[in-house]
PDB file of C-alpha atoms and ligand atoms in Angstrom:
ATOM      1  CA  MET I   1      -2.727   7.139 -23.931  1.00 54.00           C
ATOM      2  CA  ASN I   2      -0.535   6.114 -21.202  1.00 47.00           C
ATOM      3  CA  ASN I   3       2.438   8.557 -20.563  1.00 48.00           C
ATOM      4  CA  ASN I   4       2.068   7.920 -16.615  1.00 49.00           C
ATOM      5  CA  THR I   5       2.116   5.336 -14.363  1.00 57.00           C
ATOM      6  CA  HIS I   6      -1.713   4.973 -14.399  1.00 77.00           C
ATOM      7  CA  SER I   7      -3.165   5.854 -17.729  1.00 94.00           C
ATOM      8  CA  VAL I   8      -6.662   7.899 -18.572  1.00 96.00           C
ATOM      9  CA  GLN I   9      -9.298   5.398 -18.244  1.00 96.00           C
ATOM     10  CA  MET I  10     -12.958   5.269 -16.878  1.00 97.00           C
ATOM     11  CA  LEU I  11     -13.538   3.941 -13.092  1.00 98.00           C
ATOM     12  CA  GLU I  12     -16.534   1.810 -12.245  1.00 97.00           C
ATOM     13  CA  PHE I  13     -17.542   2.605  -8.316  1.00 97.00           C
ATOM     14  CA  THR I  14     -19.260   0.570  -6.042  1.00 93.00           C
ATOM     15  CA  GLU I  15     -23.008   0.973  -5.903  1.00 93.00           C
ATOM     16  CA  LYS I  16     -24.867  -0.357  -2.976  1.00 94.00           C
ATOM     17  CA  GLY I  17     -28.565   0.247  -3.620  1.00 89.00           C
ATOM     18  CA  ASP I  18     -31.201  -1.090  -1.789  1.00 93.00           C
ATOM     19  CA  GLU I  19     -34.875   0.081  -1.116  1.00 96.00           C
ATOM     20  CA  ARG I  20     -33.761   3.308   0.442  1.00 97.00           C
ATOM     21  CA  GLY I  21     -31.640   4.137  -2.666  1.00 96.00           C
ATOM     22  CA  HIS I  22     -28.264   4.389  -4.091  1.00 96.00           C
ATOM     23  CA  LEU I  23     -25.118   4.785  -1.995  1.00 97.00           C
ATOM     24  CA  VAL I  24     -21.632   5.133  -3.945  1.00 97.00           C
ATOM     25  CA  ILE I  25     -18.601   4.556  -2.259  1.00 96.00           C
ATOM     26  CA  VAL I  26     -15.070   5.865  -3.450  1.00 97.00           C
ATOM     27  CA  GLU I  27     -12.166   5.427  -1.130  1.00 97.00           C
ATOM     28  CA  GLY I  28      -8.580   6.993  -1.489  1.00 97.00           C
ATOM     29  CA  HIS I  29      -6.241   4.349  -2.943  1.00 96.00           C
ATOM     30  CA  GLN I  30      -8.585   1.471  -2.712  1.00 96.00           C
ATOM     31  CA  ASP I  31     -11.250   2.969  -5.648  1.00 97.00           C
ATOM     32  CA  ILE I  32      -8.975   5.131  -6.998  1.00 97.00           C
ATOM     33  CA  PRO I  33      -5.097   5.166  -7.491  1.00 97.00           C
ATOM     34  CA  PHE I  34      -4.272   8.311  -5.307  1.00 98.00           C
ATOM     35  CA  ASP I  35      -5.206   9.413  -1.540  1.00 98.00           C
ATOM     36  CA  ILE I  36      -8.012  12.408  -1.768  1.00 98.00           C
ATOM     37  CA  LYS I  37      -6.426  15.520  -0.357  1.00 98.00           C
ATOM     38  CA  ARG I  38      -8.680  18.195  -2.396  1.00 98.00           C
ATOM     39  CA  ILE I  39     -12.652  18.008  -3.708  1.00 98.00           C
ATOM     40  CA  PHE I  40     -14.434  20.703  -5.765  1.00 98.00           C
ATOM     41  CA  TYR I  41     -17.473  20.682  -7.756  1.00 98.00           C
ATOM     42  CA  ILE I  42     -18.572  22.177 -10.759  1.00 98.00           C
ATOM     43  CA  TYR I  43     -21.930  23.273 -11.570  1.00 98.00           C
ATOM     44  CA  GLY I  44     -24.132  26.155 -13.478  1.00 98.00           C
ATOM     45  CA  SER I  45     -22.263  26.303 -16.330  1.00 98.00           C
ATOM     46  CA  ASP I  46     -24.073  26.638 -19.424  1.00 97.00           C
ATOM     47  CA  ALA I  47     -24.013  24.103 -22.578  1.00 96.00           C
ATOM     48  CA  ASP I  48     -21.547  26.136 -24.267  1.00 97.00           C
ATOM     49  CA  VAL I  49     -19.065  26.671 -21.486  1.00 98.00           C
ATOM     50  CA  VAL I  50     -15.470  24.971 -21.941  1.00 98.00           C
ATOM     51  CA  ARG I  51     -13.773  24.547 -18.786  1.00 98.00           C
ATOM     52  CA  GLY I  52     -10.257  23.358 -17.731  1.00 98.00           C
ATOM     53  CA  GLN I  53      -8.430  23.842 -20.536  1.00 98.00           C
ATOM     54  CA  HIS I  54      -5.197  23.442 -18.198  1.00 98.00           C
ATOM     55  CA  ALA I  55      -2.758  21.065 -17.658  1.00 98.00           C
ATOM     56  CA  ASN I  56      -1.182  19.750 -14.018  1.00 98.00           C
ATOM     57  CA  ARG I  57       2.498  19.148 -13.361  1.00 98.00           C
ATOM     58  CA  ARG I  58       1.563  17.009 -10.168  1.00 98.00           C
ATOM     59  CA  THR I  59      -2.066  16.393  -9.753  1.00 98.00           C
ATOM     60  CA  GLU I  60      -4.513  13.602 -10.430  1.00 98.00           C
ATOM     61  CA  PHE I  61      -7.820  13.821 -10.824  1.00 98.00           C
ATOM     62  CA  VAL I  62     -10.988  11.723 -10.734  1.00 98.00           C
ATOM     63  CA  LEU I  63     -14.132  13.347 -12.390  1.00 98.00           C
ATOM     64  CA  ILE I  64     -17.702  12.199 -11.209  1.00 98.00           C
ATOM     65  CA  ASN I  65     -21.041  13.858 -12.971  1.00 98.00           C
ATOM     66  CA  VAL I  66     -23.033  13.059  -9.239  1.00 98.00           C
ATOM     67  CA  ALA I  67     -25.758  14.512 -11.515  1.00 98.00           C
ATOM     68  CA  GLY I  68     -26.683  15.407 -14.874  1.00 98.00           C
ATOM     69  CA  THR I  69     -24.350  14.764 -17.783  1.00 98.00           C
ATOM     70  CA  SER I  70     -20.629  16.563 -19.323  1.00 98.00           C
ATOM     71  CA  GLN I  71     -17.828  15.402 -21.456  1.00 98.00           C
ATOM     72  CA  VAL I  72     -14.486  15.375 -20.779  1.00 98.00           C
ATOM     73  CA  ARG I  73     -11.979  15.788 -23.726  1.00 98.00           C
ATOM     74  CA  VAL I  74      -8.162  14.632 -22.686  1.00 98.00           C
ATOM     75  CA  ARG I  75      -5.127  15.445 -24.882  1.00 98.00           C
ATOM     76  CA  ASP I  76      -1.558  13.802 -24.301  1.00 96.00           C
ATOM     77  CA  GLY I  77       0.213  16.534 -26.474  1.00 96.00           C
ATOM     78  CA  LYS I  78       1.596  13.807 -28.852  1.00 96.00           C
ATOM     79  CA  GLY I  79      -1.515  14.047 -30.980  1.00 96.00           C
ATOM     80  CA  ASN I  80      -3.903  11.917 -29.212  1.00 96.00           C
ATOM     81  CA  GLU I  81      -7.041  12.955 -28.195  1.00 97.00           C
ATOM     82  CA  ILE I  82      -9.964  11.041 -26.276  1.00 97.00           C
ATOM     83  CA  LEU I  83     -13.456  12.285 -25.245  1.00 97.00           C
ATOM     84  CA  TYR I  84     -15.141  11.073 -22.285  1.00 98.00           C
ATOM     85  CA  SER I  85     -18.927  10.931 -21.751  1.00 98.00           C
ATOM     86  CA  LEU I  86     -20.038  11.495 -17.840  1.00 98.00           C
ATOM     87  CA  ASN I  87     -23.621   9.889 -17.533  1.00 97.00           C
ATOM     88  CA  ARG I  88     -23.680   8.172 -14.554  1.00 97.00           C
ATOM     89  CA  PRO I  89     -23.123   8.912 -10.612  1.00 97.00           C
ATOM     90  CA  HIS I  90     -21.404   5.552 -10.433  1.00 98.00           C
ATOM     91  CA  THR I  91     -18.932   5.917 -12.903  1.00 98.00           C
ATOM     92  CA  GLY I  92     -15.776   8.312 -13.182  1.00 98.00           C
ATOM     93  CA  VAL I  93     -12.985   9.274 -15.593  1.00 98.00           C
ATOM     94  CA  TYR I  94      -9.412   9.232 -14.012  1.00 98.00           C
ATOM     95  CA  LEU I  95      -6.893  11.558 -15.306  1.00 98.00           C
ATOM     96  CA  PRO I  96      -2.868  11.209 -14.607  1.00 98.00           C
ATOM     97  CA  ASN I  97      -1.087  14.398 -14.129  1.00 97.00           C
ATOM     98  CA  MET I  98       0.398  16.150 -17.026  1.00 97.00           C
ATOM     99  CA  VAL I  99      -2.515  15.597 -19.627  1.00 98.00           C
ATOM    100  CA  TRP I 100      -4.493  18.545 -20.934  1.00 98.00           C
ATOM    101  CA  LYS I 101      -8.268  18.460 -20.338  1.00 98.00           C
ATOM    102  CA  ASP I 102     -11.405  20.230 -21.363  1.00 98.00           C
ATOM    103  CA  MET I 103     -14.700  19.928 -19.544  1.00 98.00           C
ATOM    104  CA  LEU I 104     -17.777  20.892 -21.908  1.00 98.00           C
ATOM    105  CA  ASN I 105     -21.179  19.903 -22.899  1.00 98.00           C
ATOM    106  CA  PHE I 106     -22.856  20.675 -19.316  1.00 98.00           C
ATOM    107  CA  SER I 107     -26.269  19.676 -19.205  1.00 98.00           C
ATOM    108  CA  GLU I 108     -27.827  22.269 -17.149  1.00 98.00           C
ATOM    109  CA  ASP I 109     -28.611  19.931 -13.991  1.00 98.00           C
ATOM    110  CA  SER I 110     -24.813  18.817 -14.709  1.00 98.00           C
ATOM    111  CA  VAL I 111     -22.913  18.825 -11.168  1.00 98.00           C
ATOM    112  CA  LEU I 112     -19.740  17.532 -11.720  1.00 98.00           C
ATOM    113  CA  LEU I 113     -17.665  16.290  -8.700  1.00 98.00           C
ATOM    114  CA  VAL I 114     -13.748  16.239  -8.932  1.00 98.00           C
ATOM    115  CA  LEU I 115     -11.492  14.489  -6.625  1.00 98.00           C
ATOM    116  CA  ALA I 116      -7.710  15.774  -6.370  1.00 98.00           C
ATOM    117  CA  SER I 117      -4.545  14.118  -5.100  1.00 98.00           C
ATOM    118  CA  GLU I 118      -3.219  17.174  -4.540  1.00 98.00           C
ATOM    119  CA  HIS I 119      -4.074  20.707  -2.500  1.00 98.00           C
ATOM    120  CA  TYR I 120      -4.617  23.966  -5.169  1.00 98.00           C
ATOM    121  CA  ASP I 121      -1.148  25.298  -6.062  1.00 98.00           C
ATOM    122  CA  PRO I 122      -1.495  27.494  -9.210  1.00 98.00           C
ATOM    123  CA  ASP I 123       1.896  26.860  -9.932  1.00 98.00           C
ATOM    124  CA  GLU I 124       1.683  23.583 -11.034  1.00 98.00           C
ATOM    125  CA  TYR I 125      -1.150  24.533 -13.518  1.00 98.00           C
ATOM    126  CA  ILE I 126       0.058  24.736 -17.205  1.00 98.00           C
ATOM    127  CA  ARG I 127      -2.637  26.935 -18.726  1.00 98.00           C
ATOM    128  CA  ASP I 128      -1.061  27.251 -22.189  1.00 98.00           C
ATOM    129  CA  TYR I 129      -1.562  24.727 -24.851  1.00 98.00           C
ATOM    130  CA  ASP I 130       1.616  25.380 -26.711  1.00 98.00           C
ATOM    131  CA  GLU I 131       3.929  25.290 -23.618  1.00 98.00           C
ATOM    132  CA  PHE I 132       1.957  21.957 -22.579  1.00 98.00           C
ATOM    133  CA  VAL I 133       2.835  20.445 -25.903  1.00 98.00           C
ATOM    134  CA  ARG I 134       6.336  21.591 -25.858  1.00 97.00           C
ATOM    135  CA  ILE I 135       7.074  20.510 -21.897  1.00 97.00           C
ATOM    136  CA  VAL I 136       5.561  17.113 -23.000  1.00 96.00           C
ATOM    137  CA  ASN I 137       7.362  16.434 -26.393  1.00 96.00           C
ATOM    138  CA  GLU I 138      11.027  18.358 -25.390  1.00 93.00           C
ATOM    139  CA  GLY I 139      10.730  18.289 -21.565  1.00 88.00           C
ATOM    140  CA  GLU I 140      11.985  21.279 -19.498  1.00 78.00           C
TER     141      GLU I 140
HETATM  142  P1  TYD T 201     -10.094  26.745 -12.914  1.00 97.37           P
HETATM  143  O1  TYD T 201      -8.961  26.070 -12.657  1.00 97.37           O
HETATM  144  O2  TYD T 201     -10.338  27.787 -13.904  1.00 97.37           O
HETATM  145  O3  TYD T 201     -11.616  25.945 -12.815  1.00 97.37           O
HETATM  146  P2  TYD T 201     -11.675  24.854 -14.088  1.00 97.37           P
HETATM  147  O4  TYD T 201     -10.529  23.982 -13.909  1.00 97.37           O
HETATM  148  O5  TYD T 201     -13.075  24.612 -13.867  1.00 97.37           O
HETATM  149  O6  TYD T 201     -11.896  25.493 -15.614  1.00 97.37           O
HETATM  150  O7  TYD T 201     -10.592  27.797 -11.056  1.00 97.37           O
HETATM  151  C1  TYD T 201     -11.233  28.858 -11.366  1.00 97.37           C
HETATM  152  C2  TYD T 201     -11.043  29.703 -10.252  1.00 97.37           C
HETATM  153  O8  TYD T 201     -11.017  29.066  -8.840  1.00 97.37           O
HETATM  154  C3  TYD T 201      -9.265  30.095 -10.380  1.00 97.37           C
HETATM  155  O9  TYD T 201      -9.452  31.598  -9.941  1.00 97.37           O
HETATM  156  C4  TYD T 201      -8.878  29.072  -9.247  1.00 97.37           C
HETATM  157  C5  TYD T 201      -9.695  28.786  -8.668  1.00 97.37           C
HETATM  158  N1  TYD T 201      -9.572  27.579  -7.842  1.00 97.37           N
HETATM  159  C6  TYD T 201      -9.183  27.504  -6.495  1.00 97.37           C
HETATM  160  O10 TYD T 201      -8.753  28.388  -5.550  1.00 97.37           O
HETATM  161  N2  TYD T 201      -8.844  26.189  -5.807  1.00 97.37           N
HETATM  162  C7  TYD T 201      -8.904  25.151  -6.504  1.00 97.37           C
HETATM  163  O11 TYD T 201      -8.994  23.909  -6.036  1.00 97.37           O
HETATM  164  C8  TYD T 201      -9.925  25.190  -8.023  1.00 97.37           C
HETATM  165  C9  TYD T 201     -10.023  24.086  -8.748  1.00 97.37           C
HETATM  166  C10 TYD T 201      -9.901  26.409  -8.381  1.00 97.37           C
END
């Protein structure tokens, strides 16, 4: 799946552990491919909830389960699909713009941290899967 400059991939972050505990560092343009303009986090989602269900025209994301576990399903609109399991606070998944994403299988203690390359703009969200497939395959 490589329809953008950077492709979907798992990222491993620096973990500075000592006798006091763990410290994970994520710096924009160093540990991830973009500068961070926005963060949000998702918790309290039941196991049968599917979140996301959209693509973004511009925004790139990194998702990190800082507590608990969840899964991220990514589709490119051309028939390719990949499922990532997020289960360690020092790993994340990088999502370029223009991929379809679903977040699912949240554990009860899941806290899913999301780093985003852009400020929130509802107009750059594509929330209709058929429209996403059409744009990817036919352009707009
Ligand atoms: P939504 O995109 O449905 O969340 P998810 O991607 O987890 O499924 O967002 C839920 C609501 O929150 C929706 O009304 C838009 C709003 N929202 C913001 O105002 N700013 C944000 O940065 C985000 C991610 C959502």
